[in-house]
mmCIF file with all atom_site columns, C-alpha atoms in Angstrom:
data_model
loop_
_atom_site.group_PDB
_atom_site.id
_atom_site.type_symbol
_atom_site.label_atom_id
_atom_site.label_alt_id
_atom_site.label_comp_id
_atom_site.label_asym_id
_atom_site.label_entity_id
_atom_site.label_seq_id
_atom_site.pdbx_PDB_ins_code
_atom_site.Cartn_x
_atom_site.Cartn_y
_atom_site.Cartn_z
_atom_site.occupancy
_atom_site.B_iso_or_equiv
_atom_site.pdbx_formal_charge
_atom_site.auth_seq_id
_atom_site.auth_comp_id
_atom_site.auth_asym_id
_atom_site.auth_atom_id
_atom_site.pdbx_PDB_model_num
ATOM 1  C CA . UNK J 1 1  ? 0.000   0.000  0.000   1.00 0.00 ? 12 UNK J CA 1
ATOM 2  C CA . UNK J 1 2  ? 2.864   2.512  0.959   1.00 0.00 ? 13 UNK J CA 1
ATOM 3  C CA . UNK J 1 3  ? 4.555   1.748  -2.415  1.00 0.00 ? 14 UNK J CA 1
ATOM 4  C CA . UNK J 1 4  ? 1.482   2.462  -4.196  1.00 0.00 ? 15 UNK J CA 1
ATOM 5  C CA . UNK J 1 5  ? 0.997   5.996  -2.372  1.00 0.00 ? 16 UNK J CA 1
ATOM 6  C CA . UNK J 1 6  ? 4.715   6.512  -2.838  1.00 0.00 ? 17 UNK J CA 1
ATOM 7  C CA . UNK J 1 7  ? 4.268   6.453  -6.842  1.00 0.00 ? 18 UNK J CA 1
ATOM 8  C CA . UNK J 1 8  ? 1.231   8.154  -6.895  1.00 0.00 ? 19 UNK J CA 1
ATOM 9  C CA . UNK J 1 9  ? 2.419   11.245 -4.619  1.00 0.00 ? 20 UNK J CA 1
ATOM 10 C CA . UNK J 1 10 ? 5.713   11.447 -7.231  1.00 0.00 ? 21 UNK J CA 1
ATOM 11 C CA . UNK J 1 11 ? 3.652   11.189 -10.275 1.00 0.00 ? 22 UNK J CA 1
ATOM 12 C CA . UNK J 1 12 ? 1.188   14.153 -8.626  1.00 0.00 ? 23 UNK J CA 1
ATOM 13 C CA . UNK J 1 13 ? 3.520   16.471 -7.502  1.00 0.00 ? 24 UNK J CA 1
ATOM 14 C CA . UNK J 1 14 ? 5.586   16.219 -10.674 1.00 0.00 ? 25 UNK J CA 1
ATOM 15 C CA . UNK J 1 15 ? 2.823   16.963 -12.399 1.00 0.00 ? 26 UNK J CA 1
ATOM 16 C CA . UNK J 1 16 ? 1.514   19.824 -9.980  1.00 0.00 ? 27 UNK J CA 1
ATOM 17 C CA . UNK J 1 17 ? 4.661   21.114 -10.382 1.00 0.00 ? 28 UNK J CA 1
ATOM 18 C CA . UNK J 1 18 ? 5.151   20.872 -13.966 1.00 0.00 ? 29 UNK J CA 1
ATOM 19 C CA . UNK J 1 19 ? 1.245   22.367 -14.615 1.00 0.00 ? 30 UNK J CA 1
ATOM 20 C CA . UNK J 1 20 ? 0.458   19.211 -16.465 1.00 0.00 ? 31 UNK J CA 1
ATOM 21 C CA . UNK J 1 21 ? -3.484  18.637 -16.182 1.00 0.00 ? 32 UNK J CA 1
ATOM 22 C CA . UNK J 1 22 ? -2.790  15.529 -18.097 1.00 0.00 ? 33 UNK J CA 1
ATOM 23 C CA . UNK J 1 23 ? -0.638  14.001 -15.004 1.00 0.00 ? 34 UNK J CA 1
ATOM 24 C CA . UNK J 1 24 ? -2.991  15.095 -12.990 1.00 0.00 ? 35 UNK J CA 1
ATOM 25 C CA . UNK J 1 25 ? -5.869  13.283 -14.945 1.00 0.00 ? 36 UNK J CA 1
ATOM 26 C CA . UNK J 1 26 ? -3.853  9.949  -15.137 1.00 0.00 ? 37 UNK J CA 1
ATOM 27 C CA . UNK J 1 27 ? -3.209  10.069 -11.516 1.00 0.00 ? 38 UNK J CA 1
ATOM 28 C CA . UNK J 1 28 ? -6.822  11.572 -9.950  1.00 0.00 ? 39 UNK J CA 1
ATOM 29 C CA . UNK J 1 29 ? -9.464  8.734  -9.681  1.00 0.00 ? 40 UNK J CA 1
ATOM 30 C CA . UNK J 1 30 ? -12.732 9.600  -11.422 1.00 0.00 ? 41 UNK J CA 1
ATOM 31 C CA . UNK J 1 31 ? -14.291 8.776  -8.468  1.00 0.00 ? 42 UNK J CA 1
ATOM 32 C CA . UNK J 1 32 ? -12.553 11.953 -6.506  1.00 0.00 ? 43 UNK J CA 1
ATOM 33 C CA . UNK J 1 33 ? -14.729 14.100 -4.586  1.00 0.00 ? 44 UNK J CA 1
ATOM 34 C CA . UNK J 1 34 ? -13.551 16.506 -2.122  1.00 0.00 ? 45 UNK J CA 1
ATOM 35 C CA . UNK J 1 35 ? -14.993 19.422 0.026   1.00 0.00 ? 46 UNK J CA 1
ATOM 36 C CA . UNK J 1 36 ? -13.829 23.354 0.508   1.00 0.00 ? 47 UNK J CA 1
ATOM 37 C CA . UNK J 1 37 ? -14.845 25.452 3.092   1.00 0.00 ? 48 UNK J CA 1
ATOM 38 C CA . UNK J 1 38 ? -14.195 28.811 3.126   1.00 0.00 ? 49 UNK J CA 1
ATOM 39 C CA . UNK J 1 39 ? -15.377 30.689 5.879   1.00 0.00 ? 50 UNK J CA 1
ATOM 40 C CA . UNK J 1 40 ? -18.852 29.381 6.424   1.00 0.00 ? 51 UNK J CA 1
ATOM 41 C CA . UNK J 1 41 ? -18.888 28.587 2.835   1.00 0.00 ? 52 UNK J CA 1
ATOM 42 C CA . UNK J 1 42 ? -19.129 24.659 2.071   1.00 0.00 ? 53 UNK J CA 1
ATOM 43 C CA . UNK J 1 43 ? -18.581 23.410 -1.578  1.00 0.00 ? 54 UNK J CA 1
ATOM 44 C CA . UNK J 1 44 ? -18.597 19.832 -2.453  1.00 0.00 ? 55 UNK J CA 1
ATOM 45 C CA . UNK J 1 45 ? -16.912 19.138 -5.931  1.00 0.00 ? 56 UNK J CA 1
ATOM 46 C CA . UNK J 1 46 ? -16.567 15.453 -8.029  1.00 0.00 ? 57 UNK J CA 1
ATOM 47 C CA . UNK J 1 47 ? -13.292 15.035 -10.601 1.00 0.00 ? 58 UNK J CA 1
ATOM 48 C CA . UNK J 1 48 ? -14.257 16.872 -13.462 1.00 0.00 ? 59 UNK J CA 1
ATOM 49 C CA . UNK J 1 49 ? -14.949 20.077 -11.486 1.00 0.00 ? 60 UNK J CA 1
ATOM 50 C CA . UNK J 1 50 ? -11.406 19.722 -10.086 1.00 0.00 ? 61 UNK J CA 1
ATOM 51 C CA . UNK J 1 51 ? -10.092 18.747 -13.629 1.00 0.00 ? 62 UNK J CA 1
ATOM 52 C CA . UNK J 1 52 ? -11.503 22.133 -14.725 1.00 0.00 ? 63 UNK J CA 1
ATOM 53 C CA . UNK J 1 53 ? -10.145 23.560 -11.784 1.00 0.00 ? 64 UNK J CA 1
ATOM 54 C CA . UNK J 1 54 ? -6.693  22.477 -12.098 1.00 0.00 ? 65 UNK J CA 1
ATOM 55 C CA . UNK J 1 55 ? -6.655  23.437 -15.712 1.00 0.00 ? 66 UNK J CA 1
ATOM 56 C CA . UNK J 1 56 ? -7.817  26.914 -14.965 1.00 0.00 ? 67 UNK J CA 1
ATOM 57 C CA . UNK J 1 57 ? -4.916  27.256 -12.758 1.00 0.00 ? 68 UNK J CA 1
ATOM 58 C CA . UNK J 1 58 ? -2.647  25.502 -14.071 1.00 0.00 ? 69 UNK J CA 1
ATOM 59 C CA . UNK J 1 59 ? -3.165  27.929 -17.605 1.00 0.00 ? 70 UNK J CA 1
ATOM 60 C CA . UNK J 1 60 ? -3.329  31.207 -15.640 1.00 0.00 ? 71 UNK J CA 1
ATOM 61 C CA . UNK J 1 61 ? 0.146   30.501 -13.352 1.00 0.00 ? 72 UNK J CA 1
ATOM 62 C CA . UNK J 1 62 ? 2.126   28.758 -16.170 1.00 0.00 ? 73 UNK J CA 1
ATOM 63 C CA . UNK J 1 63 ? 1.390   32.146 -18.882 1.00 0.00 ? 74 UNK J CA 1
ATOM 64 C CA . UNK J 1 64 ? 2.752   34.175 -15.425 1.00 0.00 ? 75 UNK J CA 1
ATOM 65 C CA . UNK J 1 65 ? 5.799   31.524 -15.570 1.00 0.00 ? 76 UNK J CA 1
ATOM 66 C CA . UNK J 1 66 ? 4.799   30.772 -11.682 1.00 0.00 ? 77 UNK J CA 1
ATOM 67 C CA . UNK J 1 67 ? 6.802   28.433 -9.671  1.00 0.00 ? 78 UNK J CA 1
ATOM 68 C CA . UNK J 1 68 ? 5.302   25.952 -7.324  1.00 0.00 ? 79 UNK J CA 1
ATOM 69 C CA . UNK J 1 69 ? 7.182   25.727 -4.142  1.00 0.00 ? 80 UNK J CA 1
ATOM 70 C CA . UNK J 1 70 ? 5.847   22.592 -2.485  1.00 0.00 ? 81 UNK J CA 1
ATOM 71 C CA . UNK J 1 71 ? 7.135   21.509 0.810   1.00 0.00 ? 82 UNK J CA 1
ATOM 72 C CA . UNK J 1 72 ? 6.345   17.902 2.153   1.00 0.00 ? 83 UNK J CA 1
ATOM 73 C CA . UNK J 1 73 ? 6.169   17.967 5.898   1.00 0.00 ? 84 UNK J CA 1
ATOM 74 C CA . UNK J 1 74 ? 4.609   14.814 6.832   1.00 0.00 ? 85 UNK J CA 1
ATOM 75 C CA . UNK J 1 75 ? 3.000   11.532 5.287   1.00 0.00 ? 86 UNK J CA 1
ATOM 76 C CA . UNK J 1 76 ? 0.815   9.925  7.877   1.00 0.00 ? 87 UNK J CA 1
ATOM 77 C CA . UNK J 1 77 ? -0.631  6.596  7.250   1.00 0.00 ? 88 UNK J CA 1
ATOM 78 C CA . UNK J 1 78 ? -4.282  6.990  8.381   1.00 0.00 ? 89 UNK J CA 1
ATOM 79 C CA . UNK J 1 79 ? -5.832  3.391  7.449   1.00 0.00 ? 90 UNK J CA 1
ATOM 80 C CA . UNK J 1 80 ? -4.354  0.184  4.885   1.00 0.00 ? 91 UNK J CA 1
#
């Protein structure tokens, strides 16, 4: 299981870093959902809303030749 998490976490953050929405689609499940809260604010999103997302991002920060600075501080296991 860790080895598994161990190539997915180096195949996302290279691709995070090098604004590739295509990494990012070969390594997101289509069955992601997450949740954002801002504030009191709660948003509940599936995988093509954080596709779009990404790629929105991604397009704006790359034409502004952004760098990611991306610091790992911990990997907890939470459950096998």
């Amino acid at each position: 299981m860790r080895e598994t998490f161990n190539q997915f976490y180096k195949e996302f953050i290279k691709s995070w870093s090098t604004f590739s929405i295509k990494g990012i689609e070969d390594v997101i499940s289509s069955k992601y959902t997450a949740r954002e809260i801002r504030g009191k604010d709660v948003y509940d999103f599936g995988y093509e809303e954080s596709i779009d997302g990404w790629n929105h991002a991604f397009k704006e920060l790359s034409e502004k030749q952004a760098t990611w600075i991306l610091k790992e501080d911990v990997i907890l296991t939470l459950n096998q």
